[in-house]
mmCIF file of C-alpha atoms in Angstrom:
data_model
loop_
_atom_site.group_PDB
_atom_site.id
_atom_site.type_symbol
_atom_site.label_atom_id
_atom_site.label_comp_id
_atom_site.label_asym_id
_atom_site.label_seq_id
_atom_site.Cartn_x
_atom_site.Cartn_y
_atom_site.Cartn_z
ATOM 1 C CA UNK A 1 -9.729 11.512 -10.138
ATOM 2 C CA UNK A 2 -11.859 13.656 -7.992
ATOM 3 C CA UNK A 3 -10.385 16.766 -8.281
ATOM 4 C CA UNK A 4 -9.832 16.039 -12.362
ATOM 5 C CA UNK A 5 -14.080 15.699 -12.619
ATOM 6 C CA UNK A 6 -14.590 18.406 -10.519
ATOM 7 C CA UNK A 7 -12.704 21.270 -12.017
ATOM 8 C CA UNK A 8 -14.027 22.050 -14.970
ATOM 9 C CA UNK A 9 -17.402 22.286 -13.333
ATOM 10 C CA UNK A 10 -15.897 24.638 -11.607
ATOM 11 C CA UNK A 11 -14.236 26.632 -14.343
ATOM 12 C CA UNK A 12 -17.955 26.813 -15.967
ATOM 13 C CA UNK A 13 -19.212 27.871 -12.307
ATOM 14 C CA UNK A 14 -17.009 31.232 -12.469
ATOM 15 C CA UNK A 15 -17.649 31.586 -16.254
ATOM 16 C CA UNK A 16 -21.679 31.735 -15.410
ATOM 17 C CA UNK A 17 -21.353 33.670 -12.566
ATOM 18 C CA UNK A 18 -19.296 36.757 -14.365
ATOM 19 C CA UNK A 19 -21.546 36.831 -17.196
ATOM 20 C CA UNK A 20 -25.147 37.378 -16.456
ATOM 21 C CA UNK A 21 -28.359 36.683 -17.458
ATOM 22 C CA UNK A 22 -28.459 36.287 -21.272
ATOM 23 C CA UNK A 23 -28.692 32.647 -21.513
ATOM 24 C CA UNK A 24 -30.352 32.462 -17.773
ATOM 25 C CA UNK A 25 -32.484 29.211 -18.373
ATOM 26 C CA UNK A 26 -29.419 26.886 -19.847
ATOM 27 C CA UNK A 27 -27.205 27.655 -16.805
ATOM 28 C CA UNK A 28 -30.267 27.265 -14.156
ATOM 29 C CA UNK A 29 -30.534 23.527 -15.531
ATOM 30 C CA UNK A 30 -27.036 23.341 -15.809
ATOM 31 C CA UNK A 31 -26.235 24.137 -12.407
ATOM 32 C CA UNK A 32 -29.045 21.774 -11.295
ATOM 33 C CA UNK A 33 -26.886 19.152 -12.669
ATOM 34 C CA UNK A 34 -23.817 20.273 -11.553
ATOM 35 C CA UNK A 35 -25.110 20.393 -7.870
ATOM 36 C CA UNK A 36 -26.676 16.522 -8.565
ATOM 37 C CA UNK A 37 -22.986 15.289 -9.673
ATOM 38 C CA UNK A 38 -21.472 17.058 -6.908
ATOM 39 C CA UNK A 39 -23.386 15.489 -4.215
ATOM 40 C CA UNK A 40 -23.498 12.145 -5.813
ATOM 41 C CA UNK A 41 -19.971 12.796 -5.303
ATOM 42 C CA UNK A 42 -20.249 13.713 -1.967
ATOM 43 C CA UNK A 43 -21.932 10.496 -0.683
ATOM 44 C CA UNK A 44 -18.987 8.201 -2.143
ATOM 45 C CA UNK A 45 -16.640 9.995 -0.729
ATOM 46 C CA UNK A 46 -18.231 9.644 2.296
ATOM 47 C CA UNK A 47 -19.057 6.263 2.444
ATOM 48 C CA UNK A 48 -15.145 5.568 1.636
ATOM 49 C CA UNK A 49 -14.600 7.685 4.597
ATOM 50 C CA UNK A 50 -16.488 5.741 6.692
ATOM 51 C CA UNK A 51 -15.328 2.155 5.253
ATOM 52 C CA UNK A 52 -11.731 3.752 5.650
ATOM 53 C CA UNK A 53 -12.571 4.643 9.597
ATOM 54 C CA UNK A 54 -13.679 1.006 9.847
ATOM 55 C CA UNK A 55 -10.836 -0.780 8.996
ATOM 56 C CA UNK A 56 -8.230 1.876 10.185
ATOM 57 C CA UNK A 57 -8.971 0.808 13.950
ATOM 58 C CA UNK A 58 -8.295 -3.313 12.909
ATOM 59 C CA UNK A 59 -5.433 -2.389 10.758
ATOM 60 C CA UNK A 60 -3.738 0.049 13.547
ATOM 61 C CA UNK A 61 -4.673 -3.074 16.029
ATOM 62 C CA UNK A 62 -2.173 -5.264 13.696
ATOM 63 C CA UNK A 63 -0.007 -2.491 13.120
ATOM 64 C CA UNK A 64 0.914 -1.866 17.165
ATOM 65 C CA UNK A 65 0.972 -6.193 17.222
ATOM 66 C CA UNK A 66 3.287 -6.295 14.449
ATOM 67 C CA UNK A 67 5.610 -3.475 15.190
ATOM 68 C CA UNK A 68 5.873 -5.557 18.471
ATOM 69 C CA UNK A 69 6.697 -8.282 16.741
ATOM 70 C CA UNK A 70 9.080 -7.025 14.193
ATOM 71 C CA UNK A 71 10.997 -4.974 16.836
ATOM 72 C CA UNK A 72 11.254 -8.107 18.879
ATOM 73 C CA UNK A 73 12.622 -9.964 16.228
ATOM 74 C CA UNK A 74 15.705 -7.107 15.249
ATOM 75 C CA UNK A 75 16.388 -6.903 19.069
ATOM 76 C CA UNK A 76 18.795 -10.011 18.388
ATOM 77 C CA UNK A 77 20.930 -7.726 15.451
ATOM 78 C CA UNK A 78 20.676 -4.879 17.945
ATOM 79 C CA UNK A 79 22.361 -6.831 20.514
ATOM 80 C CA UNK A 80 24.382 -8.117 18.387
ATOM 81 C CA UNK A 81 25.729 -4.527 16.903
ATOM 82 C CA UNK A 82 24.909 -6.414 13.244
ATOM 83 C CA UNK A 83 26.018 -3.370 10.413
ATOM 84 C CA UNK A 84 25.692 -4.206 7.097
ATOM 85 C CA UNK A 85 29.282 -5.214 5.349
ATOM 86 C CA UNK A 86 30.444 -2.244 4.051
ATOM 87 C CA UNK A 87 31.653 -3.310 -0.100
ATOM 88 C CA UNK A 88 30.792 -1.856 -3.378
ATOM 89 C CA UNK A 89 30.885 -5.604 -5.441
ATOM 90 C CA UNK A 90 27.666 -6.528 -3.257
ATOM 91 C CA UNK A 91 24.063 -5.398 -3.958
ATOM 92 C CA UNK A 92 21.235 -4.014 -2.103
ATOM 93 C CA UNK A 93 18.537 -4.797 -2.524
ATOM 94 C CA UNK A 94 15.035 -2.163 -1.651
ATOM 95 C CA UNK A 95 11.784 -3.850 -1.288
ATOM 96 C CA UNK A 96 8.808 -1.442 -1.033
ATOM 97 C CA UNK A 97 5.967 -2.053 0.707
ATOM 98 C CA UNK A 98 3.020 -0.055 -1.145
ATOM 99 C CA UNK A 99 -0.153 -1.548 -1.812
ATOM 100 C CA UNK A 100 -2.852 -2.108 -4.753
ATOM 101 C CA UNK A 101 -5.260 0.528 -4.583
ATOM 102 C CA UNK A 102 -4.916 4.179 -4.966
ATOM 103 C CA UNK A 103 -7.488 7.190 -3.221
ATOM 104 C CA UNK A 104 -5.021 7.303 -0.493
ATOM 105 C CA UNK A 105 -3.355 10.705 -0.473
ATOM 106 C CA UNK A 106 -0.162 10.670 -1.529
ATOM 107 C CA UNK A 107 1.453 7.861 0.311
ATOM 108 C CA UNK A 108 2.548 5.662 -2.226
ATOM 109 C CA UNK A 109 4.660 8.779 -4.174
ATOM 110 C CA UNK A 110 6.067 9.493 -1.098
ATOM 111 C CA UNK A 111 7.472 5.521 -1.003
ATOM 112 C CA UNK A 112 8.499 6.164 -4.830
ATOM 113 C CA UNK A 113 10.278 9.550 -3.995
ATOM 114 C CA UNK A 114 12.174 7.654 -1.048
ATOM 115 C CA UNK A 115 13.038 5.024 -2.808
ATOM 116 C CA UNK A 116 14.320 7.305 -6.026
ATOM 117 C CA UNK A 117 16.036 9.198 -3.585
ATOM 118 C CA UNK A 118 17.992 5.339 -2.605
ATOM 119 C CA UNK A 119 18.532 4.928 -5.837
ATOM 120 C CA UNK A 120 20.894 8.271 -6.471
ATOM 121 C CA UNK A 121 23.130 7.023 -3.855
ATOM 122 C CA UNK A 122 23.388 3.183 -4.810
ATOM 123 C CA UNK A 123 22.372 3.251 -8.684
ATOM 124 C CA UNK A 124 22.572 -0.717 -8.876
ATOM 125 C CA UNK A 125 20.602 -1.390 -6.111
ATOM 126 C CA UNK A 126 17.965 -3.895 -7.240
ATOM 127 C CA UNK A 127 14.279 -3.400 -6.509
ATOM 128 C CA UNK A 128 11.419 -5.476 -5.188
ATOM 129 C CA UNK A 129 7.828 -3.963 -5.556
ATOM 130 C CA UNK A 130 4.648 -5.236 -3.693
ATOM 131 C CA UNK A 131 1.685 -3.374 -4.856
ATOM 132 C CA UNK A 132 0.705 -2.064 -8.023
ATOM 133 C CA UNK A 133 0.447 1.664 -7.035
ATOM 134 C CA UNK A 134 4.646 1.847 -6.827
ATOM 135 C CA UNK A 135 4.860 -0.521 -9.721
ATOM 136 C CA UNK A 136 3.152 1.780 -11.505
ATOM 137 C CA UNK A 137 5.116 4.720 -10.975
ATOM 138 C CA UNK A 138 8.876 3.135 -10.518
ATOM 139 C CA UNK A 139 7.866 0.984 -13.702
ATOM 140 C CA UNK A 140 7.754 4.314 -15.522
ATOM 141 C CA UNK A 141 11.382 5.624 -13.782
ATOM 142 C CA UNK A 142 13.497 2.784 -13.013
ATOM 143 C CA UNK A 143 11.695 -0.002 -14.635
ATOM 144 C CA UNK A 144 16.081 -1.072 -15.638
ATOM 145 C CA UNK A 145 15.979 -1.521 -11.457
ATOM 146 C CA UNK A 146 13.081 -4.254 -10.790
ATOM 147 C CA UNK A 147 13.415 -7.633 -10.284
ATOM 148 C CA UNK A 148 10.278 -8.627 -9.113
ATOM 149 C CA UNK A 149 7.094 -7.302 -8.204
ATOM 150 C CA UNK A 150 4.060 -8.653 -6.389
ATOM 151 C CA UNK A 151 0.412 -7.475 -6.348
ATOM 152 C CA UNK A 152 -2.798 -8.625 -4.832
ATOM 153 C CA UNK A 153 -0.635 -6.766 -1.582
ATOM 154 C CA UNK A 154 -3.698 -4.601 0.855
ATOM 155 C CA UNK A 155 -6.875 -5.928 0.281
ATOM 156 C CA UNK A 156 -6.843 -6.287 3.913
ATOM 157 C CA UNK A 157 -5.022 -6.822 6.494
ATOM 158 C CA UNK A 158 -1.703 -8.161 5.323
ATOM 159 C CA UNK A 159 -1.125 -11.913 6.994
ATOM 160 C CA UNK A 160 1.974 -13.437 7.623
ATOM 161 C CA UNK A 161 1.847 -15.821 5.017
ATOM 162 C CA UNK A 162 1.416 -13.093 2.704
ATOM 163 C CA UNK A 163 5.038 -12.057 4.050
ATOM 164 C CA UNK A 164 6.245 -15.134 4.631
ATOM 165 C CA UNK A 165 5.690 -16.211 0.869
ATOM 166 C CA UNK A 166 7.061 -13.108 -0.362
ATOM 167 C CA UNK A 167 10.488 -13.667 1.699
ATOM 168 C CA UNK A 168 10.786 -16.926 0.011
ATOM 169 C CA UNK A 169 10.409 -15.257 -3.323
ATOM 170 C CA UNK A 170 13.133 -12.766 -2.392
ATOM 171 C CA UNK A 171 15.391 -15.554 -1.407
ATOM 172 C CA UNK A 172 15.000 -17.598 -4.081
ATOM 173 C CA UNK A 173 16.382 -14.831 -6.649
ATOM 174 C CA UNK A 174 19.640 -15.895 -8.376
ATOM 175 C CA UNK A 175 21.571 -12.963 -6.743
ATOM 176 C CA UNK A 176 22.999 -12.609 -3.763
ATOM 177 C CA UNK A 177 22.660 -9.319 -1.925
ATOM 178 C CA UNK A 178 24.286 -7.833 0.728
ATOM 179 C CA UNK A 179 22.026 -6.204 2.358
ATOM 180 C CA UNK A 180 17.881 -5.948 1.721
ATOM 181 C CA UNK A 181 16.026 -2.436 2.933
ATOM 182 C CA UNK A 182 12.732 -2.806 2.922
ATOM 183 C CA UNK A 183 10.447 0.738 3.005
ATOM 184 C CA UNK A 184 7.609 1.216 4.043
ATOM 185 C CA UNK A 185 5.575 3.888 5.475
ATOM 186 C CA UNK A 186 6.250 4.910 9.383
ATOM 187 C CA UNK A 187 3.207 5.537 10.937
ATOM 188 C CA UNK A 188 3.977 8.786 13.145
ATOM 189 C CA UNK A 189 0.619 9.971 13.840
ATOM 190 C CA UNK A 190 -2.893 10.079 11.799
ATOM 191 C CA UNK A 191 -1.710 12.832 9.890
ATOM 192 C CA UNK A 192 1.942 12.327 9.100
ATOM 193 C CA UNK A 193 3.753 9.426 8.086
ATOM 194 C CA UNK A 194 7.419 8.870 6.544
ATOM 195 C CA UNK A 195 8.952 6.752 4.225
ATOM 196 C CA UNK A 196 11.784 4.813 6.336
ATOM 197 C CA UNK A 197 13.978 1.573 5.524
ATOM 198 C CA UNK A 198 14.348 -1.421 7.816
ATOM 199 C CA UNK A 199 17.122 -3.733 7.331
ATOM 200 C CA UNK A 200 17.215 -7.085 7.198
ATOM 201 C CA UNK A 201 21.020 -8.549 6.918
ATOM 202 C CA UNK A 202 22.856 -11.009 4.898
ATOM 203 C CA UNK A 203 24.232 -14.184 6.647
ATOM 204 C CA UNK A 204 27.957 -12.562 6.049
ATOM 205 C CA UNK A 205 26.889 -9.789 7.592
ATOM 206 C CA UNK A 206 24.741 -11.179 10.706
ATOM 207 C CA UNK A 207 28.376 -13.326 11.166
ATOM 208 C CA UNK A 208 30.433 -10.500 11.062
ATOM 209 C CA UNK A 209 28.850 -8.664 13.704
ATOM 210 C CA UNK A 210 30.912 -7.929 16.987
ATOM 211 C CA UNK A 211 28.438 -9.727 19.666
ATOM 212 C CA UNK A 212 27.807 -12.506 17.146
ATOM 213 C CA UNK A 213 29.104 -14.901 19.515
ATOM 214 C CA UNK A 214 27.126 -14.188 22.400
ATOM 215 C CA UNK A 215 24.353 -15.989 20.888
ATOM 216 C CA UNK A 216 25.936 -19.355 20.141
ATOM 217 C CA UNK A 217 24.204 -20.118 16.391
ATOM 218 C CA UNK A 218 25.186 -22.672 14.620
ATOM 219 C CA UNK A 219 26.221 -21.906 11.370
ATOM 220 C CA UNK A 220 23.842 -24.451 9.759
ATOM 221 C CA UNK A 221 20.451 -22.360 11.244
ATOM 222 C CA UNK A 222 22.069 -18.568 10.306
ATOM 223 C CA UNK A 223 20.203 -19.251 7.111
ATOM 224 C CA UNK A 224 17.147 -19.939 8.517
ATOM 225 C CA UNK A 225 17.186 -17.085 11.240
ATOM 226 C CA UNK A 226 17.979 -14.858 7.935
ATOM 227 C CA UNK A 227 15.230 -15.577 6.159
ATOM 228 C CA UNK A 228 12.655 -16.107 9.463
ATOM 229 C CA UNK A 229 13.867 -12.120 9.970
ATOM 230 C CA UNK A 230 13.486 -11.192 6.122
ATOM 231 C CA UNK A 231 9.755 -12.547 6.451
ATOM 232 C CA UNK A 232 9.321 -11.086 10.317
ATOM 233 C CA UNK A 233 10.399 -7.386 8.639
ATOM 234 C CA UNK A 234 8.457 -7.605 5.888
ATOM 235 C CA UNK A 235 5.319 -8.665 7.905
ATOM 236 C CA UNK A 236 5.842 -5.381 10.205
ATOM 237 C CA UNK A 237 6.437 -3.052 7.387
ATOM 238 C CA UNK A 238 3.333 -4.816 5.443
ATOM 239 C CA UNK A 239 1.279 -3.854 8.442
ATOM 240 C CA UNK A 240 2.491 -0.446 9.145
ATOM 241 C CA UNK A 241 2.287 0.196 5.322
ATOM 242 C CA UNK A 242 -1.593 -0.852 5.605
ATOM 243 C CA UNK A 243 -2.249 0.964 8.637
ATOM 244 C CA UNK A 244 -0.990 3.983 7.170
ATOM 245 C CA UNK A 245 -2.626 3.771 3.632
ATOM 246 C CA UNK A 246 -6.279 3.225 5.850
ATOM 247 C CA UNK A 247 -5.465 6.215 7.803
ATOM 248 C CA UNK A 248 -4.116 8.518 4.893
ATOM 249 C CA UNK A 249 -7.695 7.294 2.592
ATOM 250 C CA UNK A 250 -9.709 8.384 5.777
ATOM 251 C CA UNK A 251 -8.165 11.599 5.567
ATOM 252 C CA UNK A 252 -8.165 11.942 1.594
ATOM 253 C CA UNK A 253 -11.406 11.178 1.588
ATOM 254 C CA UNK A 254 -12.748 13.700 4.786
ATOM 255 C CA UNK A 255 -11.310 16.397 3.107
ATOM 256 C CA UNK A 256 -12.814 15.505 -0.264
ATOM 257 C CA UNK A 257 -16.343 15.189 1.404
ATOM 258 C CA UNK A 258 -15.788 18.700 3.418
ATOM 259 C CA UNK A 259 -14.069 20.541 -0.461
ATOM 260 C CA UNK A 260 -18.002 18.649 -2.018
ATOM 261 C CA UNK A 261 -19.336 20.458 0.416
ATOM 262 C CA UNK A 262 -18.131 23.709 0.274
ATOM 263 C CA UNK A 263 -19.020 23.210 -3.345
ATOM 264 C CA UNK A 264 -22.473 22.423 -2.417
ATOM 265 C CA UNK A 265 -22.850 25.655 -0.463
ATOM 266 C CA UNK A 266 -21.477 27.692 -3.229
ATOM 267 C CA UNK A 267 -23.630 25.697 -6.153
ATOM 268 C CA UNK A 268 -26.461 26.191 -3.935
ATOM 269 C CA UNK A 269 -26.339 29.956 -3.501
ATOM 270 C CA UNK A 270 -25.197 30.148 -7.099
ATOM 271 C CA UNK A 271 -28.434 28.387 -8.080
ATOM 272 C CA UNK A 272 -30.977 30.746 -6.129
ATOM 273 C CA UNK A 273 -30.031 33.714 -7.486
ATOM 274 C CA UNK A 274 -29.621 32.931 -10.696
ATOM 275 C CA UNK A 275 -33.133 31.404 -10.075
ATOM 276 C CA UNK A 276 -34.175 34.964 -8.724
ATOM 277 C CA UNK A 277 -33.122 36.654 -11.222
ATOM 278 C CA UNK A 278 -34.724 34.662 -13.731
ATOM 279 C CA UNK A 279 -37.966 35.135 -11.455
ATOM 280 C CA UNK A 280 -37.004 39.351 -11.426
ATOM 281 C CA UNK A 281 -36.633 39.411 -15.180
ATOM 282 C CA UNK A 282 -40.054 37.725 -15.705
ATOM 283 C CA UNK A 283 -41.754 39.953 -13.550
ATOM 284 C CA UNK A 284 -40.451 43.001 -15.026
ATOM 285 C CA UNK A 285 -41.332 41.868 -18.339
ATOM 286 C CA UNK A 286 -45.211 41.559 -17.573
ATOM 287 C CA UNK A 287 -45.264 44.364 -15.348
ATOM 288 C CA UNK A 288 -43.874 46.502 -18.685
ATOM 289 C CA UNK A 289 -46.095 44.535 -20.747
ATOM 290 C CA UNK A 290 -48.928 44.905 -18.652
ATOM 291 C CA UNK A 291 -48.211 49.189 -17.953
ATOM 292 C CA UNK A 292 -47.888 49.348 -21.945
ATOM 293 C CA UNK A 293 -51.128 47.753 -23.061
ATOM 294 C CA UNK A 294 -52.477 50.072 -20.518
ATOM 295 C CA UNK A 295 -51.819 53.379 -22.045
ATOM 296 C CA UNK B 1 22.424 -31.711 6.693
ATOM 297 C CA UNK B 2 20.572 -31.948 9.755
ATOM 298 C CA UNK B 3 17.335 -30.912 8.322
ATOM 299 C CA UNK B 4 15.099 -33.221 7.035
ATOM 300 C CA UNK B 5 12.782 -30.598 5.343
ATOM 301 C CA UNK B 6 16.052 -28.710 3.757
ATOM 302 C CA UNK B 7 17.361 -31.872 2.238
ATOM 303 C CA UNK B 8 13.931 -31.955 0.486
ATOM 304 C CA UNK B 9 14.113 -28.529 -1.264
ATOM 305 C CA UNK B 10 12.263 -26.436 1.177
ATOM 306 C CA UNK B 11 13.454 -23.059 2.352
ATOM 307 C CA UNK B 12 13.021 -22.124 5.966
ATOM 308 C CA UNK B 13 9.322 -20.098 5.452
ATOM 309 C CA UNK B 14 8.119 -22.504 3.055
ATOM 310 C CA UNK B 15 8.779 -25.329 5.949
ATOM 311 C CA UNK B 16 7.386 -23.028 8.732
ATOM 312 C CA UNK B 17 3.851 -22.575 6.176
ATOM 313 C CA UNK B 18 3.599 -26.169 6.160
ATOM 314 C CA UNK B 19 4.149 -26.621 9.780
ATOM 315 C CA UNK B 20 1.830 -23.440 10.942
ATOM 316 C CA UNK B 21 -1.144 -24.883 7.940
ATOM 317 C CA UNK B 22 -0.801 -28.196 9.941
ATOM 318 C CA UNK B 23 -1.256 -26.295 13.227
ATOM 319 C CA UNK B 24 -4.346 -24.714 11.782
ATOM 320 C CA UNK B 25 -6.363 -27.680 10.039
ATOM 321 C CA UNK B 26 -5.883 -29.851 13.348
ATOM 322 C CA UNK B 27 -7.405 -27.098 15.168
ATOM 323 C CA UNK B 28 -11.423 -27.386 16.034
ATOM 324 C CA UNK B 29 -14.299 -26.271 13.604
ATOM 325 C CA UNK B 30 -15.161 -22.773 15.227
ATOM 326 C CA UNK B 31 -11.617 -21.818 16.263
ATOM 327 C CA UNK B 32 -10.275 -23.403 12.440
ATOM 328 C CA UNK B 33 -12.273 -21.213 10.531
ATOM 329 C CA UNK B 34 -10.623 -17.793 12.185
ATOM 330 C CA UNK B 35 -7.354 -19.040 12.670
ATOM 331 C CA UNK B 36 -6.975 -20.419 8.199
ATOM 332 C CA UNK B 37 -8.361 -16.929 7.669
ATOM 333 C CA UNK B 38 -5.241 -15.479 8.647
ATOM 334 C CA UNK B 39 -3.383 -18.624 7.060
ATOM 335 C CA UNK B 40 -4.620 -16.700 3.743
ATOM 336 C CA UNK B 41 -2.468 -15.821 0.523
ATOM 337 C CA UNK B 42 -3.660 -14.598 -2.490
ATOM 338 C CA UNK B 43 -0.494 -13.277 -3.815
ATOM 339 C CA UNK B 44 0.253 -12.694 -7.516
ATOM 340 C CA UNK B 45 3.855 -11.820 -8.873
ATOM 341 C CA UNK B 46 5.998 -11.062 -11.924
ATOM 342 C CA UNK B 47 9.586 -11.275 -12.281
ATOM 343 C CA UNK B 48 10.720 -8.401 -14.530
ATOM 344 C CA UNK B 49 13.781 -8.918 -16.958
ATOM 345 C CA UNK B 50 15.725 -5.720 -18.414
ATOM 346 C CA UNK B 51 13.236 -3.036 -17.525
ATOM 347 C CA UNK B 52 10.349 -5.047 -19.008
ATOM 348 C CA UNK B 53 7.563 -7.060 -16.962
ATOM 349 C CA UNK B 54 7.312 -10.427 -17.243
ATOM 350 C CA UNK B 55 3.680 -12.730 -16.903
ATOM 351 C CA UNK B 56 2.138 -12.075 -13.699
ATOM 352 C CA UNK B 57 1.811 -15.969 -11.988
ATOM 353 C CA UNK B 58 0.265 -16.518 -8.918
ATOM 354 C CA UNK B 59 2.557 -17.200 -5.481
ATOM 355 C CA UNK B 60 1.324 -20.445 -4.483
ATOM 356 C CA UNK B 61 1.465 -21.892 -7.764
ATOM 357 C CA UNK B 62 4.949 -21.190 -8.545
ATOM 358 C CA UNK B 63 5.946 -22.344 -5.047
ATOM 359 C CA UNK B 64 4.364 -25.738 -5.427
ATOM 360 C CA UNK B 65 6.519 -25.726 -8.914
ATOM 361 C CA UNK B 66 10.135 -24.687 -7.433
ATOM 362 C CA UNK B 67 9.191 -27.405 -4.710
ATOM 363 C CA UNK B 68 9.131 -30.202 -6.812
ATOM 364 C CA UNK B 69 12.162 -28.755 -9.045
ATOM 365 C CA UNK B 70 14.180 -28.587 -6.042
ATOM 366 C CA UNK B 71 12.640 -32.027 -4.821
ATOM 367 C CA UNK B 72 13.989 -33.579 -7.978
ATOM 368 C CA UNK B 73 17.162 -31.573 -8.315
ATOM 369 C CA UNK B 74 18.498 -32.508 -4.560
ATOM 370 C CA UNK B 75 17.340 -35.895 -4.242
#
């Protein structure tokens, strides 16, 4: 949006400044107005920044929690050596965590490009969507792929009956799938961040695995420790996701305040020599006028 | 079936919601109000049929309706 407003101010900047003085007043007040929008600019961006540095240090609190917390819970399938069952008549199913609101960088296209990416290798892989960002932009690509999609996802820090309620959705859908990757974004450092799966197993595929029996479940509670680790997942890549998205808007949104003002700098300059010029021309005009009526 | 709650219709989560939303409203006034803020859940979703999107209904809603259907259904 940003960058769409401010070009063709910028376009007119260059056009001014390459053709002089003729029409000197106009682009004085136009430039005025220019530098006014620009700044107003400026001060959004800025406050975003600073909302975004606000909630970035809660959400990367709940982040390092829930990464605990998810990890803990896939140290059982670790153990376990739990591989997903390896079968073309089954379906995966990809669940991506994005989130509702955009300004962000490009974190959410990087989740669609991953998950298109998914899709090349298994092309009837089903899709789950929370957040209307990705909705938006796999709706337009593989809209055939979606089964559901969920939204109200990131207004702030994700719960875990925001995951848990979501992991009964998934489970109550008619198929049945084999295995469920759910993406979200890694967060690597403040800077960089990668669209990677998780996966959360089927019951065939938690019972198949070599060190199953180490644990002693009953077969009547696999279901539940399925779906307990479906909602466990999705709560750590919810968190991560909304970590990330804080931490790529506080970035978006320093380097938007820092391109305003560069802009500013420019506008600035731009605007006192035009005014000086104006100022020039007048003076040479009286001081003609004034050597003329002389003589 | 062993479980009460899964003879009734519930899934696993849905039982562990009602369980942890217990936990929270027997809880005292000052400690209540931070822990139900996390017990929060404003979700909205839309199953999508043949590339096209379907109405938008919110979570809890539809939850409290396959409850009941399932409620009926088993019993």
């Amino acid at each position: 949006m940003l960058s769409r407003a401010a070009r063709p101010a910028l376009r007119a900047g260059a056009a001014a400044s390459c053709s002089p003085t003729p029409r000197t007043y106009a682009t004085l007040r136009e430039i005025e107005q220019r530098l006014k929008s620009i700044r107003n600019i400026e001060k959004i961006t800025n406050t975003m920044k600073v909302v975004a540095s606000t909630k970035l240090n809660r959400a990367q609190r709940a982040m390092t929690e829930s990464r605990q917390y998810g990890q803990t819970s896939n140290t059982v399938f670790e153990q376990a050596e739990t591989k997903p069952l390896e079968g073309d008549d089954k379906k995966t199913l990809i669940v991506v965590a994005s989130s509702d609101k955009g300004l962000c960088g490009g974190i959410h296209s990087g989740l669609s490009k991953k998950v298109r990416r998914m899709l090349v290798e298994k092309p009837n892989a089903d899709i789950v969507v929370l957040g209307e960002k990705c909705k938006a932009q796999l709706g337009r690509s593989n809209s055939k792929n979606i089964v559901l999609s969920f939204s109200g996802v990131g207004k702030d820090i994700p719960t875990f009956a925001d995951a848990q309620a979501i992991a009964d959705q998934i489970s109550l859908l008619p198929n049945d799938y084999s295995d469920v990757q759910i993406v979200y974004n890694k967060f690597i450092n403040a800077t960089s961040y990668e669209a990677t799966p998780i996966e959360a197993f089927s019951e065939e595929a938690i019972a198949n695995s070599p060190n199953f029996s180490a644990f002693e479940i009953d077969d009547e509670v696999l279901a539940n420790l399925r779906e307990y680790a479906l909602s466990n997942s999705l709560f750590w890549a919810l968190a991560e996701g909304h970590a990330c998205e804080q931490s790529a808007r506080r970035n978006a949104m320093d380097n938007a305040s820092k391109n305003a003002g560069d802009m500013i700098t420019k506008y600035q300059i731009l605007f006192n020599r035009t005014r000086q010029a104006v100022i020039t021309g007048e003076l040479v005009e009286i001081i003609t006028g004034a050597a003329a009526s002389e003589e | 079936m062993a479980f009460a709650w899964k003879a009734s219709g519930l899934t696993y989560n849905k039982y562990l919601s009602v369980a942890a939303r217990v936990v929270r409203r027997s809880l005292k006034d000052d400690k209540r109000l931070a822990a139900e803020r996390r017990g929060e859940m404003e979700l909205r979703f839309a199953k999508w049929n043949n590339g096209k999107q379907g109405d938008v209904k919110s979570v809890a809603d539809a939850n409290a309706a396959a409850a009941t259907e399932a409620a009926s259904t088993s019993s």
